[in-house]
Amino acid sequence: AVATRHGKERAIAPPFLEGLPLAQVVVVPDLDTDRFGTFSGEVERRLSPPEAALAKARAGAEASGADLVIASEGSFGPYPPAPFVPCDEEFLVLLDLQDGRHFLHRHLTLDVVFGGERCDRLDQVLAFAERMRYPEHALILRERELWSQDQEQHKGLTDPTRLRELAEELLGRHGSLWACTDQRAMLNPTRMEAIATAAEGFVQELSTCCPACGEVHFAVVEQLSGLPCGWCGTPTDMLRASLRGCAVCGHRSEVPRADGQVKADPGQCPSCNP
């Protein structure tokens, strides 16, 4: 079962049905996952993203009685190596109640539609909407950047006429407004694609068995930098290999880059391009 209220089963179910021996994937009905936190600020997320995903899965298991429950949690913010670039981290959890274990998968992508902007005029609102690929991606309008109970908030806006009307009302009433993207999966196709990619990677990891003990989910536990420069051989900050690990027997194994790259561009080298 998928623990979601935002249509994530459309991204999660196909890879799991194709890659694992499952008869069907169903949605846990009437499950309030917003209680674990909302992007728009009404409910503060007090758990880390992996903890929130696990909490959703446990709530889904309790509500549905299913033995296997999948849940996800996303987190948007600056990309650590380049803080001016936004990124999306998606965490998927598979809870297996038959043996009391859970499996976690993390996917990070820079392909995001995410942002917010203070607007003083209607043309600024419309320009922001265009940059955020509106109306394919929904927007939120409110008075201030941070949500509070004393201000109106309009979520899930996908109708251009309605967006214009609400923007004019807010601007007329307050002189300015805050426009931002609605990050709920069913209203942000780019995020839904990220969840689908995460699900595909999760299935691949679940299907990878430990070469030492045969246990499933021989997963990537660390990314190893140090790809050597193609000119001088100096280690760079670029990814050199991934480290896979087994949670049962503790076996570790290095895996080369998936793209086969073995040398770094000299432009990334601290010696050749200091």
Tab-separated table of C-alpha atoms in Angstrom:
chain	number	residue	atom	x	y	z
A	1	ALA	CA	0.000	0.000	0.000
A	2	VAL	CA	1.111	3.579	-0.657
A	3	ALA	CA	0.605	6.034	2.210
A	4	THR	CA	-0.234	9.280	0.404
A	5	ARG	CA	-2.969	11.855	-0.053
A	6	HIS	CA	-1.253	13.691	-2.919
A	7	GLY	CA	-1.378	11.181	-5.773
A	8	LYS	CA	2.138	9.799	-5.342
A	9	GLU	CA	0.933	6.303	-6.199
A	10	ARG	CA	1.027	7.396	-9.858
A	11	ALA	CA	4.819	7.698	-9.583
A	12	ILE	CA	5.541	4.914	-7.086
A	13	ALA	CA	3.292	2.044	-8.142
A	14	PRO	CA	4.544	1.390	-11.728
A	15	PRO	CA	8.231	0.760	-10.833
A	16	PHE	CA	7.298	-1.405	-7.854
A	17	LEU	CA	4.819	-3.488	-9.842
A	18	GLU	CA	7.293	-3.930	-12.689
A	19	GLY	CA	10.390	-4.641	-10.620
A	20	LEU	CA	9.140	-6.586	-7.613
A	21	PRO	CA	6.875	-9.649	-7.210
A	22	LEU	CA	3.820	-7.675	-6.089
A	23	ALA	CA	0.273	-8.539	-7.117
A	24	GLN	CA	-1.068	-5.014	-6.702
A	25	VAL	CA	-0.355	-1.626	-5.187
A	26	VAL	CA	-3.228	0.212	-3.500
A	27	VAL	CA	-3.573	3.610	-1.845
A	28	VAL	CA	-4.323	3.862	1.859
A	29	PRO	CA	-7.733	5.619	1.824
A	30	ASP	CA	-8.430	8.845	3.722
A	31	LEU	CA	-4.958	9.043	5.250
A	32	ASP	CA	-4.021	12.475	6.604
A	33	THR	CA	-0.305	12.701	5.866
A	34	ASP	CA	-0.384	16.486	6.250
A	35	ARG	CA	-0.289	16.030	10.035
A	36	PHE	CA	3.437	15.313	9.655
A	37	GLY	CA	4.063	18.703	8.057
A	38	THR	CA	3.083	20.829	5.063
A	39	PHE	CA	5.201	22.773	2.595
A	40	SER	CA	2.840	25.753	2.870
A	41	GLY	CA	3.483	26.180	6.580
A	42	GLU	CA	0.173	25.411	8.303
A	43	VAL	CA	1.665	22.327	9.965
A	44	GLU	CA	5.312	22.464	11.008
A	45	ARG	CA	7.357	19.377	10.178
A	46	ARG	CA	9.001	18.392	13.451
A	47	LEU	CA	10.642	15.233	12.114
A	48	SER	CA	13.533	14.874	9.690
A	49	PRO	CA	12.452	13.900	6.154
A	50	PRO	CA	13.413	10.204	6.627
A	51	GLU	CA	11.626	10.137	9.988
A	52	ALA	CA	8.547	11.770	8.471
A	53	ALA	CA	8.465	9.202	5.648
A	54	LEU	CA	8.688	6.374	8.178
A	55	ALA	CA	5.952	7.946	10.310
A	56	LYS	CA	3.707	8.142	7.247
A	57	ALA	CA	4.394	4.482	6.453
A	58	ARG	CA	3.540	3.429	10.001
A	59	ALA	CA	0.347	5.469	9.928
A	60	GLY	CA	-0.538	3.858	6.608
A	61	ALA	CA	0.082	0.390	7.998
A	62	GLU	CA	-2.117	1.090	11.003
A	63	ALA	CA	-4.914	2.453	8.830
A	64	SER	CA	-4.808	-0.234	6.138
A	65	GLY	CA	-3.547	-3.397	7.811
A	66	ALA	CA	-1.171	-3.946	4.877
A	67	ASP	CA	2.081	-5.853	5.450
A	68	LEU	CA	4.094	-3.692	3.039
A	69	VAL	CA	3.643	0.078	3.069
A	70	ILE	CA	5.520	2.680	1.014
A	71	ALA	CA	5.683	6.365	1.897
A	72	SER	CA	7.765	9.336	0.828
A	73	GLU	CA	8.815	12.761	2.048
A	74	GLY	CA	10.417	15.546	0.066
A	75	SER	CA	12.654	18.396	1.148
A	76	PHE	CA	13.488	21.487	-0.922
A	77	GLY	CA	16.328	23.908	-0.316
A	78	PRO	CA	19.774	25.046	-1.471
A	79	TYR	CA	22.159	22.489	-2.974
A	80	PRO	CA	25.079	22.323	-0.462
A	81	PRO	CA	27.956	22.451	-3.024
A	82	ALA	CA	26.285	25.435	-4.740
A	83	PRO	CA	23.881	27.137	-2.307
A	84	PHE	CA	22.438	29.419	-4.995
A	85	VAL	CA	21.067	26.345	-6.816
A	86	PRO	CA	17.830	24.779	-5.486
A	87	CYS	CA	17.548	21.026	-5.074
A	88	ASP	CA	14.954	18.416	-4.166
A	89	GLU	CA	15.714	15.511	-1.825
A	90	GLU	CA	13.151	12.722	-1.953
A	91	PHE	CA	13.142	10.020	0.709
A	92	LEU	CA	11.208	6.779	0.178
A	93	VAL	CA	10.556	4.246	2.932
A	94	LEU	CA	9.321	0.682	2.541
A	95	LEU	CA	7.961	-0.702	5.813
A	96	ASP	CA	7.838	-4.513	6.046
A	97	LEU	CA	5.640	-5.481	8.984
A	98	GLN	CA	6.220	-9.207	8.514
A	99	ASP	CA	9.768	-8.964	9.836
A	100	GLY	CA	9.615	-5.524	11.456
A	101	ARG	CA	12.169	-3.900	9.149
A	102	HIS	CA	12.113	-0.828	7.006
A	103	PHE	CA	14.223	0.200	4.018
A	104	LEU	CA	15.158	3.772	3.106
A	105	HIS	CA	16.123	5.290	-0.245
A	106	ARG	CA	17.336	8.852	-0.911
A	107	HIS	CA	17.258	10.614	-4.269
A	108	LEU	CA	18.598	14.124	-4.902
A	109	THR	CA	17.921	16.136	-8.038
A	110	LEU	CA	18.663	19.642	-9.267
A	111	ASP	CA	15.766	19.477	-11.741
A	112	VAL	CA	13.253	21.405	-9.655
A	113	VAL	CA	10.457	23.916	-10.014
A	114	PHE	CA	10.637	25.633	-6.650
A	115	GLY	CA	10.705	29.248	-5.571
A	116	GLY	CA	8.998	32.227	-4.015
A	117	GLU	CA	8.986	35.962	-4.633
A	118	ARG	CA	7.678	39.176	-3.094
A	119	CYS	CA	5.566	40.984	-5.695
A	120	ASP	CA	4.338	44.599	-5.655
A	121	ARG	CA	2.634	44.587	-9.062
A	122	LEU	CA	0.514	42.210	-11.096
A	123	ASP	CA	3.075	42.012	-13.890
A	124	GLN	CA	5.636	40.723	-11.353
A	125	VAL	CA	3.219	37.980	-10.307
A	126	LEU	CA	2.630	36.962	-13.909
A	127	ALA	CA	6.358	37.010	-14.707
A	128	PHE	CA	7.076	34.816	-11.677
A	129	ALA	CA	4.302	32.437	-12.734
A	130	GLU	CA	5.814	32.104	-16.200
A	131	ARG	CA	9.259	31.311	-14.769
A	132	MET	CA	7.701	28.641	-12.549
A	133	ARG	CA	6.110	26.937	-15.584
A	134	TYR	CA	2.600	27.960	-14.592
A	135	PRO	CA	-0.126	26.703	-14.982
A	136	GLU	CA	1.360	23.198	-15.319
A	137	HIS	CA	2.887	23.806	-11.884
A	138	ALA	CA	0.490	25.257	-9.319
A	139	LEU	CA	1.144	28.388	-7.286
A	140	ILE	CA	0.301	29.696	-3.822
A	141	LEU	CA	-0.568	33.322	-3.082
A	142	ARG	CA	-0.626	34.909	0.373
A	143	GLU	CA	0.144	38.228	2.038
A	144	ARG	CA	3.520	37.429	3.611
A	145	GLU	CA	6.385	35.019	2.998
A	146	LEU	CA	5.812	33.036	6.201
A	147	TRP	CA	2.341	31.636	6.744
A	148	SER	CA	0.396	32.605	9.845
A	149	GLN	CA	-3.182	32.046	10.949
A	150	ASP	CA	-4.060	35.728	10.616
A	151	GLN	CA	-3.555	35.847	6.839
A	152	GLU	CA	-5.406	34.367	3.908
A	153	GLN	CA	-3.656	31.791	1.750
A	154	HIS	CA	-4.714	30.495	-1.652
A	155	LYS	CA	-3.202	27.129	-2.565
A	156	GLY	CA	-3.265	24.929	-5.647
A	157	LEU	CA	-3.832	27.748	-8.125
A	158	THR	CA	-3.838	26.454	-11.700
A	159	ASP	CA	-6.421	28.695	-13.375
A	160	PRO	CA	-4.824	31.827	-14.921
A	161	THR	CA	-7.985	33.905	-14.548
A	162	ARG	CA	-8.347	32.996	-10.887
A	163	LEU	CA	-4.647	33.700	-10.281
A	164	ARG	CA	-4.992	37.175	-11.742
A	165	GLU	CA	-8.158	37.908	-9.725
A	166	LEU	CA	-6.630	36.808	-6.418
A	167	ALA	CA	-3.388	38.658	-7.114
A	168	GLU	CA	-5.266	41.890	-7.812
A	169	GLU	CA	-7.301	41.450	-4.615
A	170	LEU	CA	-4.226	40.831	-2.454
A	171	LEU	CA	-2.275	43.686	-4.031
A	172	GLY	CA	-5.211	46.045	-3.596
A	173	ARG	CA	-5.675	45.034	0.028
A	174	HIS	CA	-2.056	44.797	1.190
A	175	GLY	CA	0.075	46.564	-1.422
A	176	SER	CA	2.196	43.466	-1.996
A	177	LEU	CA	1.957	39.688	-1.841
A	178	TRP	CA	4.056	36.559	-1.633
A	179	ALA	CA	3.874	34.147	-4.577
A	180	CYS	CA	5.437	30.698	-4.360
A	181	THR	CA	5.230	27.272	-5.913
A	182	ASP	CA	2.921	24.613	-4.495
A	183	GLN	CA	5.233	21.674	-3.805
A	184	ARG	CA	2.538	19.041	-3.325
A	185	ALA	CA	3.324	16.206	-5.712
A	186	MET	CA	0.042	16.179	-7.632
A	187	LEU	CA	0.456	19.904	-8.365
A	188	ASN	CA	4.154	19.895	-9.258
A	189	PRO	CA	4.859	17.551	-12.203
A	190	THR	CA	8.615	18.031	-11.909
A	191	ARG	CA	8.512	16.774	-8.338
A	192	MET	CA	6.303	13.854	-9.379
A	193	GLU	CA	8.969	12.895	-11.926
A	194	ALA	CA	11.604	13.033	-9.176
A	195	ILE	CA	9.509	10.680	-7.040
A	196	ALA	CA	9.169	8.284	-9.981
A	197	THR	CA	12.942	8.321	-10.500
A	198	ALA	CA	13.429	7.732	-6.781
A	199	ALA	CA	11.031	4.786	-6.899
A	200	GLU	CA	12.906	3.262	-9.838
A	201	GLY	CA	16.201	3.572	-7.971
A	202	PHE	CA	14.639	2.158	-4.821
A	203	VAL	CA	13.376	-0.918	-6.660
A	204	GLN	CA	16.826	-1.431	-8.159
A	205	GLU	CA	18.441	-1.256	-4.715
A	206	LEU	CA	15.840	-3.559	-3.157
A	207	SER	CA	16.556	-6.057	-5.931
A	208	THR	CA	20.334	-5.896	-5.378
A	209	CYS	CA	21.472	-8.616	-2.980
A	210	CYS	CA	24.510	-8.579	-0.725
A	211	PRO	CA	27.298	-10.671	-2.314
A	212	ALA	CA	28.357	-11.879	1.136
A	213	CYS	CA	25.087	-13.017	2.728
A	214	GLY	CA	22.456	-12.736	-0.017
A	215	GLU	CA	20.278	-10.247	1.871
A	216	VAL	CA	18.207	-7.808	-0.215
A	217	HIS	CA	18.781	-4.048	-0.381
A	218	PHE	CA	22.536	-3.915	-0.855
A	219	ALA	CA	22.204	-0.144	-0.987
A	220	VAL	CA	24.434	2.853	-1.562
A	221	VAL	CA	25.476	4.108	1.875
A	222	GLU	CA	28.117	6.653	0.867
A	223	GLN	CA	29.297	8.592	-2.169
A	224	LEU	CA	33.096	8.645	-2.535
A	225	SER	CA	34.776	11.682	-4.077
A	226	GLY	CA	38.297	11.809	-5.501
A	227	LEU	CA	37.881	11.201	-9.240
A	228	PRO	CA	41.436	11.793	-10.566
A	229	CYS	CA	42.212	14.652	-12.918
A	230	GLY	CA	42.592	13.570	-16.531
A	231	TRP	CA	45.806	15.590	-16.878
A	232	CYS	CA	47.761	15.253	-13.634
A	233	GLY	CA	45.908	12.600	-11.643
A	234	THR	CA	45.196	14.829	-8.635
A	235	PRO	CA	42.025	13.762	-6.775
A	236	THR	CA	39.114	16.142	-7.347
A	237	ASP	CA	35.845	16.686	-5.516
A	238	MET	CA	33.972	14.805	-8.240
A	239	LEU	CA	32.326	11.457	-7.534
A	240	ARG	CA	34.766	8.566	-7.908
A	241	ALA	CA	32.654	5.626	-6.731
A	242	SER	CA	29.714	4.613	-4.563
A	243	LEU	CA	29.972	2.500	-1.444
A	244	ARG	CA	27.286	-0.137	-1.060
A	245	GLY	CA	26.585	-1.738	2.291
A	246	CYS	CA	24.549	-4.531	3.842
A	247	ALA	CA	22.506	-3.680	6.937
A	248	VAL	CA	22.478	-7.335	8.034
A	249	CYS	CA	26.076	-8.587	7.793
A	250	GLY	CA	27.899	-5.264	7.442
A	251	HIS	CA	29.630	-6.130	4.152
A	252	ARG	CA	30.855	-3.103	2.147
A	253	SER	CA	31.824	-2.885	-1.506
A	254	GLU	CA	32.901	-0.038	-3.802
A	255	VAL	CA	30.984	0.347	-7.060
A	256	PRO	CA	32.362	2.459	-9.962
A	257	ARG	CA	30.414	5.413	-11.318
A	258	ALA	CA	27.347	4.339	-13.269
A	259	ASP	CA	28.356	6.498	-16.255
A	260	GLY	CA	31.757	4.799	-16.548
A	261	GLN	CA	33.722	8.048	-16.154
A	262	VAL	CA	37.179	7.366	-14.697
A	263	LYS	CA	38.906	10.750	-15.204
A	264	ALA	CA	37.827	14.242	-14.196
A	265	ASP	CA	37.858	17.271	-16.461
A	266	PRO	CA	40.983	19.359	-15.676
A	267	GLY	CA	38.669	22.304	-15.097
A	268	GLN	CA	37.559	20.564	-11.889
A	269	CYS	CA	41.143	19.982	-10.712
A	270	PRO	CA	42.483	22.006	-7.748
A	271	SER	CA	46.006	21.774	-9.230
A	272	CYS	CA	45.381	22.399	-12.929
A	273	ASN	CA	42.652	24.976	-12.297
A	274	PRO	CA	43.272	26.342	-8.782
